Coordinates of N, CA and C in Angstrom, one line a residue:
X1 N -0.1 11.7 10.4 CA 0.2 11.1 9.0 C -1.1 11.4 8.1
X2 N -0.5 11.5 6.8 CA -2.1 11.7 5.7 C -2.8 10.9 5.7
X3 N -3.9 11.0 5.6 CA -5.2 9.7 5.6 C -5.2 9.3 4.2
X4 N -4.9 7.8 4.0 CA -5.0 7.5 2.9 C -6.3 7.3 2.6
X5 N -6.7 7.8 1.3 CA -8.1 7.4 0.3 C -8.1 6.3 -0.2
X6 N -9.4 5.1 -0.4 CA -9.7 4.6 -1.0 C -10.6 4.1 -2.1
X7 N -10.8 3.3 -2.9 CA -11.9 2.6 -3.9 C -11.7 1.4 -3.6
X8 N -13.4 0.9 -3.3 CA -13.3 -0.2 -3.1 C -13.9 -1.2 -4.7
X9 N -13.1 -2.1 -5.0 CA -14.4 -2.9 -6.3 C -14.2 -4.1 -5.8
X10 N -15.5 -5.0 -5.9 CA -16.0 -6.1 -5.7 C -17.2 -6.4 -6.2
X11 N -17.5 -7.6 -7.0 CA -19.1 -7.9 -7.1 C -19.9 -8.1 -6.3
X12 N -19.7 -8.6 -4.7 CA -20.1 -8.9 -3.8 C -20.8 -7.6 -2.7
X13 N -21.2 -7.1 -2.5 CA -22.0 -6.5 -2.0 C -21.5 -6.3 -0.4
X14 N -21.4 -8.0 0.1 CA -21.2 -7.8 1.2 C -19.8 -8.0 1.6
X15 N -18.7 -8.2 1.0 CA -17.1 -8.1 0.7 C -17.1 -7.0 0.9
X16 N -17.7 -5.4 0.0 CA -17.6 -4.3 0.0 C -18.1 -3.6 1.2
X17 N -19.1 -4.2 2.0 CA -19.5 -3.5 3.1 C -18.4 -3.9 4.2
X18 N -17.7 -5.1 4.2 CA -16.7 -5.4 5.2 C -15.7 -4.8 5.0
X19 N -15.2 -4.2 3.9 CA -14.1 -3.9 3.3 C -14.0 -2.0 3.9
X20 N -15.2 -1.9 3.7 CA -15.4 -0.7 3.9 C -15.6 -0.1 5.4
X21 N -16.6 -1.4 6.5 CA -16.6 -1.3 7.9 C -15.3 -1.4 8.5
X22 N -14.0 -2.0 8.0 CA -13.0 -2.5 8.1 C -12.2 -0.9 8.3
X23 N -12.0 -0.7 7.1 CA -11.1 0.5 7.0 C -11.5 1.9 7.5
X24 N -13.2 2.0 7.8 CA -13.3 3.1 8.3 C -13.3 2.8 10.0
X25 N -13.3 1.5 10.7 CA -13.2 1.8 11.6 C -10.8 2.1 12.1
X26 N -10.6 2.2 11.2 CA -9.1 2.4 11.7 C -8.9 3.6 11.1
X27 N -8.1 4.6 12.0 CA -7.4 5.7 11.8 C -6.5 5.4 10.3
X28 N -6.0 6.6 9.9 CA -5.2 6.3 8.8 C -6.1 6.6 7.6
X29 N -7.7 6.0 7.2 CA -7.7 5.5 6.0 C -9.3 6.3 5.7
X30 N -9.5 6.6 4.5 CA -11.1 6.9 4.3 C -11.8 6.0 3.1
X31 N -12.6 5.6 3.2 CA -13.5 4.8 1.9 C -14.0 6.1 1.0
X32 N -13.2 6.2 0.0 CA -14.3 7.5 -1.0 C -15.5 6.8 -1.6
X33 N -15.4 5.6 -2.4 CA -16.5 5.1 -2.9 C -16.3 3.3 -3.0
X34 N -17.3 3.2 -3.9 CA -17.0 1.7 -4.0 C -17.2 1.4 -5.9
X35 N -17.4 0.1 -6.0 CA -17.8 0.2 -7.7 C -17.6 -1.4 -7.6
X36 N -18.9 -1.9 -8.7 CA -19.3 -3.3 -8.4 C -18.0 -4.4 -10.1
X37 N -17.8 -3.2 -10.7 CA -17.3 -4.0 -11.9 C -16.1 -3.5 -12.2
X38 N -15.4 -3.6 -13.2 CA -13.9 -2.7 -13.7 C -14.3 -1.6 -14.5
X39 N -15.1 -1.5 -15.1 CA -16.1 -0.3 -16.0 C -16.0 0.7 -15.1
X40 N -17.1 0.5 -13.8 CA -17.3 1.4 -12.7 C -16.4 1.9 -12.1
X41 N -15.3 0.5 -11.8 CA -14.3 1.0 -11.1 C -13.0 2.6 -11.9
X42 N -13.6 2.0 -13.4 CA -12.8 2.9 -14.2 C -13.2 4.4 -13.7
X43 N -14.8 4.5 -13.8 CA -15.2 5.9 -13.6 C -15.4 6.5 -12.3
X44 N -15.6 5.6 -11.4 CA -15.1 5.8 -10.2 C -13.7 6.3 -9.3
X45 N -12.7 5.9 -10.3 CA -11.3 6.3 -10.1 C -11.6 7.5 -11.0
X46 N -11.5 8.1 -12.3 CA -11.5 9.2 -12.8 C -12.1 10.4 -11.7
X47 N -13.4 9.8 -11.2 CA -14.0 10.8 -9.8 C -13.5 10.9 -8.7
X48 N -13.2 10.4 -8.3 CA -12.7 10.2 -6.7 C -11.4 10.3 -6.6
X49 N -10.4 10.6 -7.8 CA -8.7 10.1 -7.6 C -8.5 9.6 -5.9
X50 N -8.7 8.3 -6.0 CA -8.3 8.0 -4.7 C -6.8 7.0 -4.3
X51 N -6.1 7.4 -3.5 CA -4.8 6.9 -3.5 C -4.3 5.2 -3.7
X52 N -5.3 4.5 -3.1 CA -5.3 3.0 -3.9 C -6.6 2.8 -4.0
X53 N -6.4 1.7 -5.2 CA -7.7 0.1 -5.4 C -7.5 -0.6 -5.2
X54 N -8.5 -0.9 -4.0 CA -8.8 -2.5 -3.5 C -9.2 -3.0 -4.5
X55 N -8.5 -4.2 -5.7 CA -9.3 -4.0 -6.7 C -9.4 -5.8 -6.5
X56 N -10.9 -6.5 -6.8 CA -11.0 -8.0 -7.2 C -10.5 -7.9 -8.5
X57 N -10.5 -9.4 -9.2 CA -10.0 -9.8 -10.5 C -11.2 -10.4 -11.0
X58 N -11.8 -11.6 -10.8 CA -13.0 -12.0 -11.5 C -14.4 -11.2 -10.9
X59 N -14.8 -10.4 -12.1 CA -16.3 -9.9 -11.8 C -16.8 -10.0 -13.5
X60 N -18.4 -10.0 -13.2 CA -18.8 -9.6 -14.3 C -18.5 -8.3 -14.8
X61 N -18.4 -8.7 -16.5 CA -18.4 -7.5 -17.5 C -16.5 -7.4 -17.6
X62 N -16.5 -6.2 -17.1 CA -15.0 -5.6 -16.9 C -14.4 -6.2 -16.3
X63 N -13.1 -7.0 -16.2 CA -12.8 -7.7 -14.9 C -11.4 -6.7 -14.2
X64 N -10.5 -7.1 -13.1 CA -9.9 -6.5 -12.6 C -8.8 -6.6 -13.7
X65 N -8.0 -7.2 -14.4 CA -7.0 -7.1 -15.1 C -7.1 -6.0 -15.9
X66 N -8.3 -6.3 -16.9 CA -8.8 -5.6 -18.0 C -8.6 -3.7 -17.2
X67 N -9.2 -3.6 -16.4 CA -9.3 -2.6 -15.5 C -8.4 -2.3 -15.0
X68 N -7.3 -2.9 -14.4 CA -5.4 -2.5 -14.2 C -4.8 -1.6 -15.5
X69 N -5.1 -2.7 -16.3 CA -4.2 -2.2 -17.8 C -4.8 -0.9 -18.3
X70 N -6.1 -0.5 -18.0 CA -6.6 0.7 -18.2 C -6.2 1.9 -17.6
X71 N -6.4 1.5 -16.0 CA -6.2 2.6 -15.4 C -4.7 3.2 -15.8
X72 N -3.6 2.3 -16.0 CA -2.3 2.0 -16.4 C -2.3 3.3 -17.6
X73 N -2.6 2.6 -18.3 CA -2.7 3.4 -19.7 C -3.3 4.7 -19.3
X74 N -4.3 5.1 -18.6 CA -4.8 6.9 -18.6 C -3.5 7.3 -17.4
X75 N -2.6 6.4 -17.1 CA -2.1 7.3 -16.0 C -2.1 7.7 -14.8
X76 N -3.6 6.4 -14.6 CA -4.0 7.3 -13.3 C -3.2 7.5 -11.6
X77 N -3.3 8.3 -11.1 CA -2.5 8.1 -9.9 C -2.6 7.2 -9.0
X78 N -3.9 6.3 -9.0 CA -4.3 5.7 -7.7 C -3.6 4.4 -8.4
X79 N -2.8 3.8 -7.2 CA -2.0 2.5 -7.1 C -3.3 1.4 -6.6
X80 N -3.2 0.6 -7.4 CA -3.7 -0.8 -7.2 C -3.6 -2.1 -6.7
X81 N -3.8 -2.2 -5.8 CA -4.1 -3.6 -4.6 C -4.7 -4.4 -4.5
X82 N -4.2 -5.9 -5.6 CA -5.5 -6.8 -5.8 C -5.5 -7.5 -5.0
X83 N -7.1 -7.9 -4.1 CA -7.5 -8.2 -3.1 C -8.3 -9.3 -3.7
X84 N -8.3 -10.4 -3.5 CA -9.0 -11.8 -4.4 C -8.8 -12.9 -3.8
X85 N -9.2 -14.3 -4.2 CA -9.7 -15.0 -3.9 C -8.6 -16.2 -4.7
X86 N -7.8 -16.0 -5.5 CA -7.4 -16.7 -6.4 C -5.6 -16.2 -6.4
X87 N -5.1 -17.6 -6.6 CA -3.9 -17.3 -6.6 C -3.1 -18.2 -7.8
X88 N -3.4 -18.0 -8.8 CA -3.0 -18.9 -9.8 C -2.4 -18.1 -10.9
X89 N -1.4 -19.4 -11.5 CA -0.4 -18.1 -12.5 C -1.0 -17.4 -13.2
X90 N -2.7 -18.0 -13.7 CA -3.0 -17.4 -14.6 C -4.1 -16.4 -14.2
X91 N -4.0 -15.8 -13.0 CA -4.2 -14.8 -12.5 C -3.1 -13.8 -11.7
X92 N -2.3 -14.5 -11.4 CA -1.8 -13.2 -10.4 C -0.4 -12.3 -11.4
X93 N -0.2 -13.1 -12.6 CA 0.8 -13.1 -13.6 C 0.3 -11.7 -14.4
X94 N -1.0 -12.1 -14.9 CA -1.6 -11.0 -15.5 C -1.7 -9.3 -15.0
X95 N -2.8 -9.3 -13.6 CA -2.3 -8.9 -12.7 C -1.3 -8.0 -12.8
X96 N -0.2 -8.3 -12.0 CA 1.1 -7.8 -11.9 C 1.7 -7.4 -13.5
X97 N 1.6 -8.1 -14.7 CA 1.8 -7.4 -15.7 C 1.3 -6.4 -16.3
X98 N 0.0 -6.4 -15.7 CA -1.4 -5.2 -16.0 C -1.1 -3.6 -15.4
X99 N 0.0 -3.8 -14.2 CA 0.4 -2.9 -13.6 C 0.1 -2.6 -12.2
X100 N -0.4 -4.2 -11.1 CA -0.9 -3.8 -10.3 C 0.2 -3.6 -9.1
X101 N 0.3 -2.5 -7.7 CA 1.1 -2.6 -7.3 C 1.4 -4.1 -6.2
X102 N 0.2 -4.5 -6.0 CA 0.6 -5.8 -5.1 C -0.4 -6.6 -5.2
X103 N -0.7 -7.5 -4.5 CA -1.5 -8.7 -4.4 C -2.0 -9.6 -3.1
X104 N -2.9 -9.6 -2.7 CA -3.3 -9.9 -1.7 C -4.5 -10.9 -1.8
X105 N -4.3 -11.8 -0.9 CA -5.4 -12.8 -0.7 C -6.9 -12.4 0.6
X106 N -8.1 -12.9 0.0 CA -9.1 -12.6 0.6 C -8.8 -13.0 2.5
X107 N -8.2 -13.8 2.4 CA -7.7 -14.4 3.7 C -6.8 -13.9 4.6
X108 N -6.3 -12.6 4.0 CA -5.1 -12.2 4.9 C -5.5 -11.0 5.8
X109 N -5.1 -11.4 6.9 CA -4.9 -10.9 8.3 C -5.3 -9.5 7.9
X110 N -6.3 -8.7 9.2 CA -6.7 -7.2 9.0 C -5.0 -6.4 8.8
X111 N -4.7 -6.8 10.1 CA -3.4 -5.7 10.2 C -2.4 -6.0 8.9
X112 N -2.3 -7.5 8.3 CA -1.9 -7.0 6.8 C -1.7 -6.2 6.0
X113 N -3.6 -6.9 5.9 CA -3.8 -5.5 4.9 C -3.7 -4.1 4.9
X114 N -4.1 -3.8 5.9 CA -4.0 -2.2 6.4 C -2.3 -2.1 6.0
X115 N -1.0 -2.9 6.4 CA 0.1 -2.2 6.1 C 0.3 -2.7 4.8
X116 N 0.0 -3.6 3.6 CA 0.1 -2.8 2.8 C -0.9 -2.3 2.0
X117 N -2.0 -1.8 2.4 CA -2.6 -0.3 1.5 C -1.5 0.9 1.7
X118 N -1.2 1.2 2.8 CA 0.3 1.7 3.0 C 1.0 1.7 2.2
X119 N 1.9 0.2 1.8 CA 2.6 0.3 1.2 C 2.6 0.7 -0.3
X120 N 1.4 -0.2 -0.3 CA 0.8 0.5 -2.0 C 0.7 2.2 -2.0
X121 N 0.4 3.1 -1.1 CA -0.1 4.0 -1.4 C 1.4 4.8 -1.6
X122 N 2.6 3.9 -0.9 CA 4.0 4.9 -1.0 C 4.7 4.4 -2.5
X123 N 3.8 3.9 -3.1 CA 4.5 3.4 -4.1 C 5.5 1.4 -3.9
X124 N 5.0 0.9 -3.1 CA 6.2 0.3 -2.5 C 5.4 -1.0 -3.1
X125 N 6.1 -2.3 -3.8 CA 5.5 -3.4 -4.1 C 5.1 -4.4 -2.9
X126 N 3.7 -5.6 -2.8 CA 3.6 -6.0 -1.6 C 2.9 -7.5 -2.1
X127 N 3.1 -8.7 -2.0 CA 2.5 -9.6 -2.2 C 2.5 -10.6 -0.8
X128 N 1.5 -11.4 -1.3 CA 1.1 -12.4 -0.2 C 2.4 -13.9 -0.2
X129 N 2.7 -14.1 1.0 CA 3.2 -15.4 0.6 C 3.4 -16.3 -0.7
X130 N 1.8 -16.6 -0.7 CA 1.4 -17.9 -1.6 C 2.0 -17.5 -2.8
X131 N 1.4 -15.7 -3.6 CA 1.9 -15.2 -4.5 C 3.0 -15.2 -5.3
X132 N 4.0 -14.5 -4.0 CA 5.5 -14.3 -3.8 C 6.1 -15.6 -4.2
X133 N 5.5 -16.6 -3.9 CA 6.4 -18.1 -4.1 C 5.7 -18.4 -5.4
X134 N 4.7 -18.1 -5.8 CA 4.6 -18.2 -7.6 C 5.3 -17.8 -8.4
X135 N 5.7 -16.8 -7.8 CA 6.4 -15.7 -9.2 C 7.2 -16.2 -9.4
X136 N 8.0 -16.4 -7.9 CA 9.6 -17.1 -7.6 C 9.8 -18.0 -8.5
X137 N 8.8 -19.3 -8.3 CA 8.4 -20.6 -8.8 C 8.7 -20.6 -10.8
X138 N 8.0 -18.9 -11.2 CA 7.5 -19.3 -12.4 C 9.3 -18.3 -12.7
X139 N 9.4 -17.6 -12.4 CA 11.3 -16.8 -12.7 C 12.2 -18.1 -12.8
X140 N 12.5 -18.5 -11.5 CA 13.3 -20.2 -11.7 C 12.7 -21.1 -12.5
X141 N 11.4 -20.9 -13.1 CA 11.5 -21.7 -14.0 C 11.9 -22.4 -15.1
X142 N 12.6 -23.8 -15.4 CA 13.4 -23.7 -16.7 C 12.9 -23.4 -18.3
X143 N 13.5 -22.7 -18.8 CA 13.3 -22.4 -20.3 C 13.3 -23.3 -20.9
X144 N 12.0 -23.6 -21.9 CA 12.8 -24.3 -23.3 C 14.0 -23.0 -24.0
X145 N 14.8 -23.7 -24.3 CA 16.1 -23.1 -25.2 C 15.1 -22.1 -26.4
X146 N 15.6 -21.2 -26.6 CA 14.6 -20.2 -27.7 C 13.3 -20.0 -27.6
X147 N 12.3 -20.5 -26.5 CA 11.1 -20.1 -26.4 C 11.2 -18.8 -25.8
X148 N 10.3 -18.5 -26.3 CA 10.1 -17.1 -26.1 C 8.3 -17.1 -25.4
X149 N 8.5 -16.3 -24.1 CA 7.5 -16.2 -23.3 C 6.2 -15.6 -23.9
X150 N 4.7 -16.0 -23.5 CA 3.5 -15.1 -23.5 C 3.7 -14.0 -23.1
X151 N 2.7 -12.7 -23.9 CA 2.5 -11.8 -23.2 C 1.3 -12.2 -21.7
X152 N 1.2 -11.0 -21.3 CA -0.4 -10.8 -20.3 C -1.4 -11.4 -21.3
X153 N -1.5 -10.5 -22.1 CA -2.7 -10.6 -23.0 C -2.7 -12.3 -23.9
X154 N -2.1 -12.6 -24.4 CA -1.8 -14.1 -24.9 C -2.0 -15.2 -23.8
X155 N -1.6 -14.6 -22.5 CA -1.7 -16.1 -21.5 C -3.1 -15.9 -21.0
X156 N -4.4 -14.7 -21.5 CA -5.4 -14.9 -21.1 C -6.1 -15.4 -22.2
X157 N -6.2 -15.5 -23.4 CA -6.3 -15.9 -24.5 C -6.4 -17.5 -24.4
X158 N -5.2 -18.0 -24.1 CA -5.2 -19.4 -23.9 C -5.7 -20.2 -22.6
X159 N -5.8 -19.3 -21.7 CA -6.5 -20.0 -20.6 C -8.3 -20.0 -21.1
X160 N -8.8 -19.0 -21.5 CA -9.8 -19.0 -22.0 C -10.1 -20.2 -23.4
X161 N -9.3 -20.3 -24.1 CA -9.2 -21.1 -25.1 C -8.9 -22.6 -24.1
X162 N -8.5 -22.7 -23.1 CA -8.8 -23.9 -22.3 C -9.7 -24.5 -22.0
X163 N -10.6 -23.2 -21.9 CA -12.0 -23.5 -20.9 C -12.3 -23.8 -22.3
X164 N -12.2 -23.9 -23.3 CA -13.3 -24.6 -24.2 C -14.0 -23.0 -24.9
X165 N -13.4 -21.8 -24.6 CA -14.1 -20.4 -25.0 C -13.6 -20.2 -27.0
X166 N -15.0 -20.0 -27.4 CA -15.1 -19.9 -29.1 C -14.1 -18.5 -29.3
X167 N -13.2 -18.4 -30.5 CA -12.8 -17.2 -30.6 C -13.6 -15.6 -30.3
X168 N -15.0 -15.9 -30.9 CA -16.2 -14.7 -30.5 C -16.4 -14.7 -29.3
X169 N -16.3 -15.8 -28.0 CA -16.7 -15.4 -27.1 C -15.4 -14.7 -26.8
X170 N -14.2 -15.0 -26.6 CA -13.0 -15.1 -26.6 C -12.9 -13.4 -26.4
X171 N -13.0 -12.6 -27.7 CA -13.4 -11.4 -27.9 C -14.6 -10.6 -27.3
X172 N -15.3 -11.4 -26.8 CA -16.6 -10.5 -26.5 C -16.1 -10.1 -24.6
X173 N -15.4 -11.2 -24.4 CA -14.8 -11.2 -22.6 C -13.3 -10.6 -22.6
X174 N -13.0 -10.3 -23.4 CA -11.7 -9.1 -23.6 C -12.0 -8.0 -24.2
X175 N -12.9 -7.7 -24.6 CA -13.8 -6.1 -25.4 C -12.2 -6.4 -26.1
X176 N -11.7 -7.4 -27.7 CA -11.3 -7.3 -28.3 C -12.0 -7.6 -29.6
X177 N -11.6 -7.7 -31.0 CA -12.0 -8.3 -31.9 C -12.0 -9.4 -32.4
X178 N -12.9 -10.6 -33.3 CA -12.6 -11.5 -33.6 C -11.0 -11.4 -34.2
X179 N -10.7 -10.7 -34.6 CA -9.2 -10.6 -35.3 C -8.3 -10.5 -34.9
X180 N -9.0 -9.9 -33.4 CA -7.2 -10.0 -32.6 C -7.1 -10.6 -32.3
X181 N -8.0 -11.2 -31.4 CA -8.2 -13.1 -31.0 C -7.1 -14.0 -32.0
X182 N -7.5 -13.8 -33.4 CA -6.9 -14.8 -34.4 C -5.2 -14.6 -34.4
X183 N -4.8 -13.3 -34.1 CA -3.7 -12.8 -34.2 C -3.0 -13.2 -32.8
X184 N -3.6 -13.1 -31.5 CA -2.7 -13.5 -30.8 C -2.9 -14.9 -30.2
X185 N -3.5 -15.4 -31.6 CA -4.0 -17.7 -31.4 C -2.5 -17.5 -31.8
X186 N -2.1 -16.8 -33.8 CA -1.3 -17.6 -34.3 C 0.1 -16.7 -33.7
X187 N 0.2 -16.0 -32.5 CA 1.5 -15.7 -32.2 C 1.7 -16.8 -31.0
X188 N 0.3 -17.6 -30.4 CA 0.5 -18.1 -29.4 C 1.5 -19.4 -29.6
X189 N 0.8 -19.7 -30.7 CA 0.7 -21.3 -31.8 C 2.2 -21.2 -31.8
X190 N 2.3 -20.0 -32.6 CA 4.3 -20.1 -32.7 C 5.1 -19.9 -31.6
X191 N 5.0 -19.4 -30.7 CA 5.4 -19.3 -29.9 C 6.0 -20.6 -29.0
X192 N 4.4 -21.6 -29.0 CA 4.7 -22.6 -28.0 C 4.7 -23.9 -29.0
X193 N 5.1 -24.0 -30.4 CA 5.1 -24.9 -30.9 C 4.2 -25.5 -31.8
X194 N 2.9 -24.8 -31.7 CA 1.3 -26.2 -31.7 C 1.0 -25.8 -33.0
X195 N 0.8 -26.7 -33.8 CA -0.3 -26.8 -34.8 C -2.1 -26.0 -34.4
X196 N -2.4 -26.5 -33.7 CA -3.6 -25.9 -33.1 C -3.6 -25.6 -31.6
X197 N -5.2 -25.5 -31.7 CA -5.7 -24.8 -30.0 C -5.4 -25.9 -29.4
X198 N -6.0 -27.5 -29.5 CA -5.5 -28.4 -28.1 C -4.4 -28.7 -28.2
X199 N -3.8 -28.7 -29.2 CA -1.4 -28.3 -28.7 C -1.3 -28.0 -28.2
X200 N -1.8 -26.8 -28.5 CA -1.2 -25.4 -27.5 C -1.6 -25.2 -26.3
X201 N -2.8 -25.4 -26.1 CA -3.3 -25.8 -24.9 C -2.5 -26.9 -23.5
X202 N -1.9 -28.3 -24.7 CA -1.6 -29.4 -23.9 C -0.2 -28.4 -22.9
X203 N 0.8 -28.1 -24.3 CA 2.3 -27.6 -24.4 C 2.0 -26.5 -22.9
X204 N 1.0 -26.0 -22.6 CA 1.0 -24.9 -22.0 C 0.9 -25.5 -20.8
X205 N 0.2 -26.3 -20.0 CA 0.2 -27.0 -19.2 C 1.0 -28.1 -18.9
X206 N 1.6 -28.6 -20.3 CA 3.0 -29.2 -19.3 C 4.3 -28.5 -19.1
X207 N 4.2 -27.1 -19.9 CA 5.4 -26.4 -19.2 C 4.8 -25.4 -18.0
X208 N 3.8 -25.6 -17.8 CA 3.5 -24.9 -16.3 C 3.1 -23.4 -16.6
X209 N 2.8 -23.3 -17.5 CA 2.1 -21.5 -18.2 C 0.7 -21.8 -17.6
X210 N -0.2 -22.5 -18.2 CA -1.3 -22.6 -17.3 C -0.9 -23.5 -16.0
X211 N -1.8 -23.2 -15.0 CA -1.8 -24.0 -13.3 C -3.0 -25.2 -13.5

């Protein structure tokens, strides 16, 4: 069988050396490089076209989403396999709308993983349990009558606008503009009803948009 290539990204240093001890000791698979952010990981994938990314989601600078929707957009061949720590809608939602092909938790079983980097690499979708029962969870979920859903980019907007994040920072942690920020507050606003950010904020957490 072909040896699948990989990229590894993680901020952690020593995630990446396990990740990498891991896969090179089993047939099947090669580590081409690694990359500590989604920036790196960007130009690390342009060099290496390697068949999947192990890719984390929270790092400094670039994060994994930001970095899905990129690679997405140039095209690239290498399928993505987010490997993380976090399993919340307002991560694994993004994620998956960013373009990634599966989702996996830091905790899942070697031989797991190894079948699906696999399956990522044939094209084939793969999530974890916990995941799998989110999506489920957030699909059956009931509609208000005429609401109309966030995008990706809007349900990061408002989780960040949760934490208490200024529109500038807002922008500075999405490499967007203060203006877009403003633009998808007031599509948020209409969207879910609110006069302002703690409405919108409240409305989103009691219909279960934010976890």
């Amino acid at each position: 069988m072909p040896v699948i290539t990989l990229l590894v990204v993680d901020d952690h240093p020593v995630v990446r050396d396990g990740l990498r001890g891991m896969f090179e000791s089993a047939p099947g698979f090669r580590v081409l490089g690694e990359a500590s952010d989604g920036s790196a990981a960007l130009r690390r994938a342009a060099e290496l076209d390697p068949d999947v990314i192990l890719m984390d989601l929270r790092m400094p600078g670039t994060g994994g989403v930001e970095a899905i929707r990129e690679l997405a957009r140039r095209g690239a061949r290498a399928r993505v396999l987010v490997l993380t720590t976090y399993d919340t809608d307002s991560d694994t939602l993004p994620a998956i709308e960013a373009g990634a092909t599966g989702y996996l938790l830091k905790d899942a079983p070697r031989e797991e993983l190894f079948t699906a980097v696999r399956a990522a690499a044939e094209g084939r979708s793969v999530l974890s349990p916990a995941v799998a029962s989110r999506l489920v969870s957030a699909v059956r979920a009931p509609r208000i009558p005429g609401a109309e859903p966030l995008s990706g980019r809007e349900r990061e907007v408002l989780a960040l606008v949760a934490k208490g994040t200024s529109n500038r920072e807002i922008a500075r942690e999405l490499f967007i503009s203060e203006a877009t920020v403003k633009t998808h507050l007031t599509h948020i606003f209409a969207k879910l009803g609110a006069k302002d950010r703690a409405a919108a904020v409240a409305t989103a957490y009691d219909r279960g948009i934010l976890g």
